mmCIF file of C-alpha atoms in Angstrom:
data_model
loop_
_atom_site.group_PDB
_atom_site.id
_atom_site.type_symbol
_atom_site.label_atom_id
_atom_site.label_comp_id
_atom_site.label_asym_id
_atom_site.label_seq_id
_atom_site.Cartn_x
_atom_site.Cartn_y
_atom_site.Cartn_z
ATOM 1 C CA UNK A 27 -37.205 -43.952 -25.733
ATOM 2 C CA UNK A 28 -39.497 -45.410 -27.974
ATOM 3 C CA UNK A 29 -39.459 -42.631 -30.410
ATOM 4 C CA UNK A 30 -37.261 -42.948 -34.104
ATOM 5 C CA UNK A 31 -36.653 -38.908 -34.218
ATOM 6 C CA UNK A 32 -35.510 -36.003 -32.018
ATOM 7 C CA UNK A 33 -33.819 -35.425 -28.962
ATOM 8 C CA UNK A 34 -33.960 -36.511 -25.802
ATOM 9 C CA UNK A 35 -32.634 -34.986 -22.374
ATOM 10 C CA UNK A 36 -31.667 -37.459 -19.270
ATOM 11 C CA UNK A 37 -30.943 -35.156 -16.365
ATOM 12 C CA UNK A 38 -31.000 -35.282 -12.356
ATOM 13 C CA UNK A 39 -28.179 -34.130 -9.775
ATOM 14 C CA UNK A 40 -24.714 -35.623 -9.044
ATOM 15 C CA UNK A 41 -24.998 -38.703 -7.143
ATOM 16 C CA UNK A 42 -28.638 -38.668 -6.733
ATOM 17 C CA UNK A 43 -28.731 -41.370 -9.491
ATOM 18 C CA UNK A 44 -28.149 -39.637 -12.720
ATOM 19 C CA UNK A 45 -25.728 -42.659 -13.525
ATOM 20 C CA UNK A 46 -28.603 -45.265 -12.966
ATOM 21 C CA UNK A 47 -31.195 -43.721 -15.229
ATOM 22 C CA UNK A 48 -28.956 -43.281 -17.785
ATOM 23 C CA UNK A 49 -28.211 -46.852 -17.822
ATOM 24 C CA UNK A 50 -31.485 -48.089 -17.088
ATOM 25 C CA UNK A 51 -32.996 -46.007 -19.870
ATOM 26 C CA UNK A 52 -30.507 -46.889 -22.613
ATOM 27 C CA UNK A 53 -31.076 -50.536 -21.707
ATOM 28 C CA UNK A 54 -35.056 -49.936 -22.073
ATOM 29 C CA UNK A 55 -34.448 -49.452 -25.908
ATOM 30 C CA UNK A 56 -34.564 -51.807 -28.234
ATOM 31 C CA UNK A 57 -30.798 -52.045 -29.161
ATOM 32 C CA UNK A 58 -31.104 -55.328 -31.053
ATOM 33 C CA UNK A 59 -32.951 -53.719 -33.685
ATOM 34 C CA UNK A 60 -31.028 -50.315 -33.896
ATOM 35 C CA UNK A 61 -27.461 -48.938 -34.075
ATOM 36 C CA UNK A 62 -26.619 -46.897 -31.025
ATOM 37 C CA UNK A 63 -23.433 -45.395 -30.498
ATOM 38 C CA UNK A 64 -22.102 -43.939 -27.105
ATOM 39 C CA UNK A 65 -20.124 -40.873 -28.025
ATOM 40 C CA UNK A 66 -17.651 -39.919 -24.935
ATOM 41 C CA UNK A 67 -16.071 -36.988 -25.566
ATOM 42 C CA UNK A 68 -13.015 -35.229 -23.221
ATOM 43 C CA UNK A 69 -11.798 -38.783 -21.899
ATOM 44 C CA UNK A 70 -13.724 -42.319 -21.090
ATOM 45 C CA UNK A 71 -17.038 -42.660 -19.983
ATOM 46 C CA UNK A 72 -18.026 -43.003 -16.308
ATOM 47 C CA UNK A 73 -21.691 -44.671 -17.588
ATOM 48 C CA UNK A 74 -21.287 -48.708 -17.042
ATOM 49 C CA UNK A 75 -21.227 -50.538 -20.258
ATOM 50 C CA UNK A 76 -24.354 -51.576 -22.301
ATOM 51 C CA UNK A 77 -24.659 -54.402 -24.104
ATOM 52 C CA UNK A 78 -25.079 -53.473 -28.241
ATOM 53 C CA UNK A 79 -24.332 -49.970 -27.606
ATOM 54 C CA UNK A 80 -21.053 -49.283 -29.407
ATOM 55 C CA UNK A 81 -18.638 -46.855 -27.657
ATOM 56 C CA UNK A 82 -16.945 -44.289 -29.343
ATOM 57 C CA UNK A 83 -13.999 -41.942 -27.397
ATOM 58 C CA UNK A 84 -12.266 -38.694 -28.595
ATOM 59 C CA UNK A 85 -10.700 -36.246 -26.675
ATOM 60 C CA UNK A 86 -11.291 -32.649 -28.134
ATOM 61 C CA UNK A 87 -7.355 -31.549 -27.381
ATOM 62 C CA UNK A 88 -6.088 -34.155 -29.170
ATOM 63 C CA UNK A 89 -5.190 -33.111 -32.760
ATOM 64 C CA UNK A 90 -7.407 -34.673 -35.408
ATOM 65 C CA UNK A 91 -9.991 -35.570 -32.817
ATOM 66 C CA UNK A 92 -12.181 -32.894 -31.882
ATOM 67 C CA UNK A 93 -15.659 -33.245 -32.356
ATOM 68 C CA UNK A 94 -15.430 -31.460 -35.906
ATOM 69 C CA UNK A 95 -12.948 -34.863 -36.841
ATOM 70 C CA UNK A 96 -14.768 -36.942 -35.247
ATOM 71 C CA UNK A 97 -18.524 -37.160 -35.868
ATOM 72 C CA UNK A 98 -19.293 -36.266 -39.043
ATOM 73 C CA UNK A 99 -17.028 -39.904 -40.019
ATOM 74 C CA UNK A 100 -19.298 -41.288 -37.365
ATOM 75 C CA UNK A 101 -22.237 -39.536 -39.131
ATOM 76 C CA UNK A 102 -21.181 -41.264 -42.536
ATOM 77 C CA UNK A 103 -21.912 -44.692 -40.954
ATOM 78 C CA UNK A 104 -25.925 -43.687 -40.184
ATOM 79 C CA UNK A 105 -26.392 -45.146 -37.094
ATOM 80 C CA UNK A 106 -30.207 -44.826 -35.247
ATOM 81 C CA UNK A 107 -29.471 -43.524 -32.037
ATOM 82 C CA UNK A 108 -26.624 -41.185 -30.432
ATOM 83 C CA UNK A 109 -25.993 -41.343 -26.988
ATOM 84 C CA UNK A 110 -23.991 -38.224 -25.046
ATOM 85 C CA UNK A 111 -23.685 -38.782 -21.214
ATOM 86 C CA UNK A 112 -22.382 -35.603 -19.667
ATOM 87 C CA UNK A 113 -21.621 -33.780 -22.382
ATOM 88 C CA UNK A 114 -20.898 -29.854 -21.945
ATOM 89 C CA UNK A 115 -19.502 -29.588 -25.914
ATOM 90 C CA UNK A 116 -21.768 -27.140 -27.356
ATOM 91 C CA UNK A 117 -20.090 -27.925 -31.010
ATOM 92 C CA UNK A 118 -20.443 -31.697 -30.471
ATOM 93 C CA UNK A 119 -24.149 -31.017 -29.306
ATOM 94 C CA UNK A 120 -24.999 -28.830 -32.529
ATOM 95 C CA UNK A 121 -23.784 -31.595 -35.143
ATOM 96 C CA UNK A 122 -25.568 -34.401 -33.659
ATOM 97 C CA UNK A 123 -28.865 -32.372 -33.286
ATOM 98 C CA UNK A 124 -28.131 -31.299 -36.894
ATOM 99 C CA UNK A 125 -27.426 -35.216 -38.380
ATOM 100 C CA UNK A 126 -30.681 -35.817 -36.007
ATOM 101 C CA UNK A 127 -33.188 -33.590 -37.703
ATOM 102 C CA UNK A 128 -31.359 -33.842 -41.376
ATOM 103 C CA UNK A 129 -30.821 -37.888 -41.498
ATOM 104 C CA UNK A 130 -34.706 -38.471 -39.374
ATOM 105 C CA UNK A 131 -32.550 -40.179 -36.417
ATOM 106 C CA UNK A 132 -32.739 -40.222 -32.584
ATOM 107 C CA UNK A 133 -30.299 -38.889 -29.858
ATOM 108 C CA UNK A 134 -29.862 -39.272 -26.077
ATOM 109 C CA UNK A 135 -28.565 -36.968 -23.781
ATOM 110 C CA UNK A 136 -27.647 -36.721 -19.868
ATOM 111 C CA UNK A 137 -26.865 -33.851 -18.448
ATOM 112 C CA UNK A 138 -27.025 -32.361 -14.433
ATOM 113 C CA UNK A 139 -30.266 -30.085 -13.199
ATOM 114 C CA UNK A 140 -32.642 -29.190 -10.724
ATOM 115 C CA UNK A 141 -35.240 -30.389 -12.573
ATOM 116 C CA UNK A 142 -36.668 -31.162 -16.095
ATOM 117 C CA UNK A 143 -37.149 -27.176 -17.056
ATOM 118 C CA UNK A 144 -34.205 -25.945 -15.869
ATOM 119 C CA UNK A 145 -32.694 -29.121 -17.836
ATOM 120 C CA UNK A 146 -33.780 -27.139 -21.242
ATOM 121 C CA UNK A 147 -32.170 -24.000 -19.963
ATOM 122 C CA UNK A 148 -28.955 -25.444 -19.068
ATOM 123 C CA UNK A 149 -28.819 -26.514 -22.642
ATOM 124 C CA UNK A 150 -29.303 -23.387 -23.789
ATOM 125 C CA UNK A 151 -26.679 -22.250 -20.874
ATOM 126 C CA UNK A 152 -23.796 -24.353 -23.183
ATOM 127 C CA UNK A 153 -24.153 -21.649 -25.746
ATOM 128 C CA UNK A 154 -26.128 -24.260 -28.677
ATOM 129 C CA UNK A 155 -27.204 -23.307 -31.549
ATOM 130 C CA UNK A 156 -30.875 -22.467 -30.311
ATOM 131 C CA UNK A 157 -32.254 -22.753 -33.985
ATOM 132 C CA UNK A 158 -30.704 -26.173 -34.273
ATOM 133 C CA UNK A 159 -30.997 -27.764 -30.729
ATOM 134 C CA UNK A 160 -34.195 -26.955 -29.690
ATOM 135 C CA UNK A 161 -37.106 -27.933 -32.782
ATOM 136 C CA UNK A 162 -35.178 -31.351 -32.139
ATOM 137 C CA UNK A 163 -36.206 -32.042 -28.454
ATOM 138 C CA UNK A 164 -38.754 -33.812 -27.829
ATOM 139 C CA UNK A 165 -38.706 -34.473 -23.683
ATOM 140 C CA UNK A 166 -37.290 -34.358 -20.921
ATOM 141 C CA UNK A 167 -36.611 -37.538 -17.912
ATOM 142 C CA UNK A 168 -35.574 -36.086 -14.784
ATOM 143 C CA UNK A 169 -34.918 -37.968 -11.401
ATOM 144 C CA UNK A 170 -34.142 -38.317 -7.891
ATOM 145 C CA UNK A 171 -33.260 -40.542 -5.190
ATOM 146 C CA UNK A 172 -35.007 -41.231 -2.308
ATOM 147 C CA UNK A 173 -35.365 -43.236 0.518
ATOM 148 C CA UNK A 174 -37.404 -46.004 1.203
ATOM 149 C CA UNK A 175 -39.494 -46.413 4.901
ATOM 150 C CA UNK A 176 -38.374 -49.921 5.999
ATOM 151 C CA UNK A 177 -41.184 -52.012 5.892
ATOM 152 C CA UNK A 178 -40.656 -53.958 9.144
ATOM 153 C CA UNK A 179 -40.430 -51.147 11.753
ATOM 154 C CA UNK A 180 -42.408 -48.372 9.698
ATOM 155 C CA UNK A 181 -45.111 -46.603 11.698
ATOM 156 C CA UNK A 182 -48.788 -45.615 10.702
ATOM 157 C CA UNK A 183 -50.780 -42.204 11.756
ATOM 158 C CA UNK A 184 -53.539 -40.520 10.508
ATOM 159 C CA UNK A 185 -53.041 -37.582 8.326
ATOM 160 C CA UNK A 186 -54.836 -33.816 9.460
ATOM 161 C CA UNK A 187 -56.991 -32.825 7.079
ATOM 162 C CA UNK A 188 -55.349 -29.445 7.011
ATOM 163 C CA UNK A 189 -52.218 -31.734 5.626
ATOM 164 C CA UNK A 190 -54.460 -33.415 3.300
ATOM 165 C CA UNK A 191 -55.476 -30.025 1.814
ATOM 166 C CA UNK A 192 -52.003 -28.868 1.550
ATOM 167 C CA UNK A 193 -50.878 -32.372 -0.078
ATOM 168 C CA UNK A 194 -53.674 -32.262 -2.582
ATOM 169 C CA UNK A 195 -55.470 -35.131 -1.463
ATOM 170 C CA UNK A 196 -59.314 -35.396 -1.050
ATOM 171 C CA UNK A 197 -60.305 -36.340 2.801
ATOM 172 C CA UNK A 198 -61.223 -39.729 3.023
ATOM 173 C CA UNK A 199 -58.991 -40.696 0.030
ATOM 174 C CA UNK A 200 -56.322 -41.920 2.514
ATOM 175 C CA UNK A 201 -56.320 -43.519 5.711
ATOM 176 C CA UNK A 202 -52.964 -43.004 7.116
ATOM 177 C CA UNK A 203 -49.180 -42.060 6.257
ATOM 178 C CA UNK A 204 -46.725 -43.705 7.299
ATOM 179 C CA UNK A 205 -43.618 -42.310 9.166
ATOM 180 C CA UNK A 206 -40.280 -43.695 11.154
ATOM 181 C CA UNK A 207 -40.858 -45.706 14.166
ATOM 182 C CA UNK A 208 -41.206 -43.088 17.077
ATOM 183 C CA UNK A 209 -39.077 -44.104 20.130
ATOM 184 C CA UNK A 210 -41.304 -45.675 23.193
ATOM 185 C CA UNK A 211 -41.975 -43.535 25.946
ATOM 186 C CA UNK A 212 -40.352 -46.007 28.576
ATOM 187 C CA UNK A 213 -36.758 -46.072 26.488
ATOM 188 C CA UNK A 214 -35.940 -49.715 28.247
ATOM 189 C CA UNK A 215 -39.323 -50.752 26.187
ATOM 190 C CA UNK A 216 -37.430 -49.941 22.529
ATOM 191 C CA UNK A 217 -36.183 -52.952 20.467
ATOM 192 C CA UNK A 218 -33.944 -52.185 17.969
ATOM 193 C CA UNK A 219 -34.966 -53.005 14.408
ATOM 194 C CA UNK A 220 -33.115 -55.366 12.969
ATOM 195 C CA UNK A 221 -33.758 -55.008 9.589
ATOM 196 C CA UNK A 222 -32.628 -51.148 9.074
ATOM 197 C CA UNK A 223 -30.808 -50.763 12.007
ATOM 198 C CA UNK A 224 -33.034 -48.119 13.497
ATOM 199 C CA UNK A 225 -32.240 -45.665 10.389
ATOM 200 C CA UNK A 226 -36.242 -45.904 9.484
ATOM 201 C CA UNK A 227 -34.977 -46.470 5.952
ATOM 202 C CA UNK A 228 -34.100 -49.218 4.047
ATOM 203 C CA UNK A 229 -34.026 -49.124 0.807
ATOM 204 C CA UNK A 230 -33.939 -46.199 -1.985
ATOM 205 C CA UNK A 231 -36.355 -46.324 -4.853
ATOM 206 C CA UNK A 232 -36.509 -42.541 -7.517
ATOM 207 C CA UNK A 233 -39.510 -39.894 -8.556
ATOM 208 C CA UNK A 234 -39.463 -39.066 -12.046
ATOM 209 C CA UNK A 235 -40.484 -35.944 -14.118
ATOM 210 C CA UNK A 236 -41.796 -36.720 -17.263
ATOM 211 C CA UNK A 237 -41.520 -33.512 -19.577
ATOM 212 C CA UNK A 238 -43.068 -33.825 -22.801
ATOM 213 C CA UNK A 239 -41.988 -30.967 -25.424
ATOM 214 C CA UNK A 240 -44.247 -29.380 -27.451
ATOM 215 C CA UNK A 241 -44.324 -26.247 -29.679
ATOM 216 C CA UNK A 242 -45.569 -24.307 -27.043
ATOM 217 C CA UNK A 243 -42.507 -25.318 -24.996
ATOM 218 C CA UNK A 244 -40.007 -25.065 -27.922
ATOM 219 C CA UNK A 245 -41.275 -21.501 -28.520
ATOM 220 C CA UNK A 246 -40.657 -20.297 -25.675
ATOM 221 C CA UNK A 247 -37.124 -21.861 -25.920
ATOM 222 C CA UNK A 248 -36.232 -19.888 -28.657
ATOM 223 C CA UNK A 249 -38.369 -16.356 -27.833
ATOM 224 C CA UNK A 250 -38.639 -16.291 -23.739
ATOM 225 C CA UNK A 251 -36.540 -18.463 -22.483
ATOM 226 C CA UNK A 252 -37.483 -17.965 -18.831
ATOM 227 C CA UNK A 253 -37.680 -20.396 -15.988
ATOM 228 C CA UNK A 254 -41.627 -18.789 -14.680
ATOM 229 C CA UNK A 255 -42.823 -18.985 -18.805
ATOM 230 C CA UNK A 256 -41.360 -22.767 -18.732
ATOM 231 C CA UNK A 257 -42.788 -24.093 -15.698
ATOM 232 C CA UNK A 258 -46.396 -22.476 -16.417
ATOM 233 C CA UNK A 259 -45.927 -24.035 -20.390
ATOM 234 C CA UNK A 260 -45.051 -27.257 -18.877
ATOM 235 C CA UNK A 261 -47.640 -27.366 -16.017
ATOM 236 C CA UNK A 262 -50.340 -26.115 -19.097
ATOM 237 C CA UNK A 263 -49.049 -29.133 -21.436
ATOM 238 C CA UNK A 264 -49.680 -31.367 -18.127
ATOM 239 C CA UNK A 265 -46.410 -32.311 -16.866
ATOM 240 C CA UNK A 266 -45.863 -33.323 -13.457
ATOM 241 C CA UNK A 267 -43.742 -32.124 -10.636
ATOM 242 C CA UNK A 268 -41.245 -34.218 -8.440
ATOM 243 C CA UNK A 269 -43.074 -33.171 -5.603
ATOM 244 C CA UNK A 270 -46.460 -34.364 -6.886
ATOM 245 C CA UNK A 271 -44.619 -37.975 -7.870
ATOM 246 C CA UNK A 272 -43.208 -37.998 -4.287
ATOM 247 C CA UNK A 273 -46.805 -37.464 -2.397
ATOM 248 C CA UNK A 274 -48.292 -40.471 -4.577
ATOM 249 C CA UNK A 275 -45.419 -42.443 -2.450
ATOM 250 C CA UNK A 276 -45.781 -40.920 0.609
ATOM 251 C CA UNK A 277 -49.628 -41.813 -0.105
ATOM 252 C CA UNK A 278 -48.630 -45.596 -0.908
ATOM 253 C CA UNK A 279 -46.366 -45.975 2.359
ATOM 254 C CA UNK A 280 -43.429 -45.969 0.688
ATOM 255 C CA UNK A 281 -41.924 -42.904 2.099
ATOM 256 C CA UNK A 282 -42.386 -40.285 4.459
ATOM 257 C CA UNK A 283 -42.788 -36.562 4.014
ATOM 258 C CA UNK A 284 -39.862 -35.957 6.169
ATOM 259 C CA UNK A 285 -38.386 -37.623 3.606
ATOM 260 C CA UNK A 286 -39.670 -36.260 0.889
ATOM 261 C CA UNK A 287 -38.868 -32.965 1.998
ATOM 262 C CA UNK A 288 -35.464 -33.595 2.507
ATOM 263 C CA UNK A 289 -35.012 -34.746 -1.084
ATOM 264 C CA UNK A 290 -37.236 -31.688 -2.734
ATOM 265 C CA UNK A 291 -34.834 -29.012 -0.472
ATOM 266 C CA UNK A 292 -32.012 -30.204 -2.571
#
């Protein structure tokens, strides 16, 4: 978010907050010191408003207002960042990444995946201009939802080592997991927890993939653009998985792997 040039990709499922780390990300940047400009097109946008980020609508069946119309006026103006939440325009797509890598500027992007490689390939999926879109990206932030063990009812037990191994965690490096609280064996002995209402969960916090692209990565955009090439690029370049990020908080006690499991079967 930091970075003056390229392209940047904002992705995660519907309502598994997408909407969130869009907003959350845009206000991370420093808007004070550059222009950003929202660019909605097909109707208004669903994103909440943020503050110094200028909002521009057109709706592509509207005479005079398709994307064509539309952005290269926007273009004239120069402003620093672009911002496209759930945009499925291929046309609008290949002008901004072209004002991005001819005028040195920056542009955001959200759109819905599985996760941060098969992010890139639904870009390509919109029918871009490959030669255009892709020696503009530059990464990838992909995110879900998940829930939160409540704190005041939240139960500890001591990991196998066999589920150590699978997890990827050294023996010895953790003491216990935590899990739901596990109804008494006398059921007249169970108090209900206030706090989460016997759910087990209060609370939802996210795990994050970070993908950063390199020309490994954009290569393989434009020559092999497979999901098995992608993922072994991106594990090579030392990106790392949801499921990793989610066993560093079921490690912490802030989730379960129930839980976690849950989320990754999505």
């Amino acid at each position: 978010l930091g970075e003056t040039q390229g392209l940047l990709l904002i992705s995660g499922l519907p309502r598994n907050g997408l909407t969130t780390t869009w907003t959350v990300s845009l206000r991370s940047t420093d808007r004070l010191l550059r222009d950003f400009v929202l660019i909605t097109p097909g109707g208004p946008a669903a994103e909440p408003e943020v503050e110094n980020v200028e909002e521009l609508k057109y709706d592509p069946e509207t005479p005079g207002e398709k994307s064509t119309d539309v952005l290269p006026k926007l273009f004239r103006k120069q402003p620093d960042v672009l911002a496209l939440p759930n945009t499925s325009d291929p046309l609008a797509i290949d002008l901004v990444a072209g004002y991005v890598t001819r005028e040195e500027k920056m542009a955001i992007l959200s759109l819905r995946a599985k996760d941060s490689v098969e992010a890139l390939l639904r870009l390509l999926a919109l029918k871009v201009e490959a030669d255009e879109v892709v020696p503009t990206l530059r990464g990838v932030l992909y995110g879900r939802l998940i829930r939160k063990l409540c704190d005041k009812c939240k139960e500890a037990y001591t990991p196998t080592a066999e589920l150590l191994g699978k997890l990827g965690i050294p023996e010895g490096r953790v003491s216990a997991f935590y899990r739901e609280a596990q109804p008494p064996a006398d059921p007249k002995q169970h108090k209900p927890c206030t706090q989460c209402q016997d759910l087990g969960y209060y609370g939802r916090t996210a795990i994050f993939e970070l993908l950063v692209v390199d020309e490994n990565l954009r290569k393989a955009l434009l020559t092999q653009p497979k999901m098995e090439v992608l993922r072994k690029l991106a594990r090579q370049a030392g990106a790392r998985t949801l499921q990793e990020e989610g066993i560093v908080l079921v490690a912490k006690g802030v989730t379960s792997i129930k839980e976690l499991q849950r989320v990754l079967s999505g």
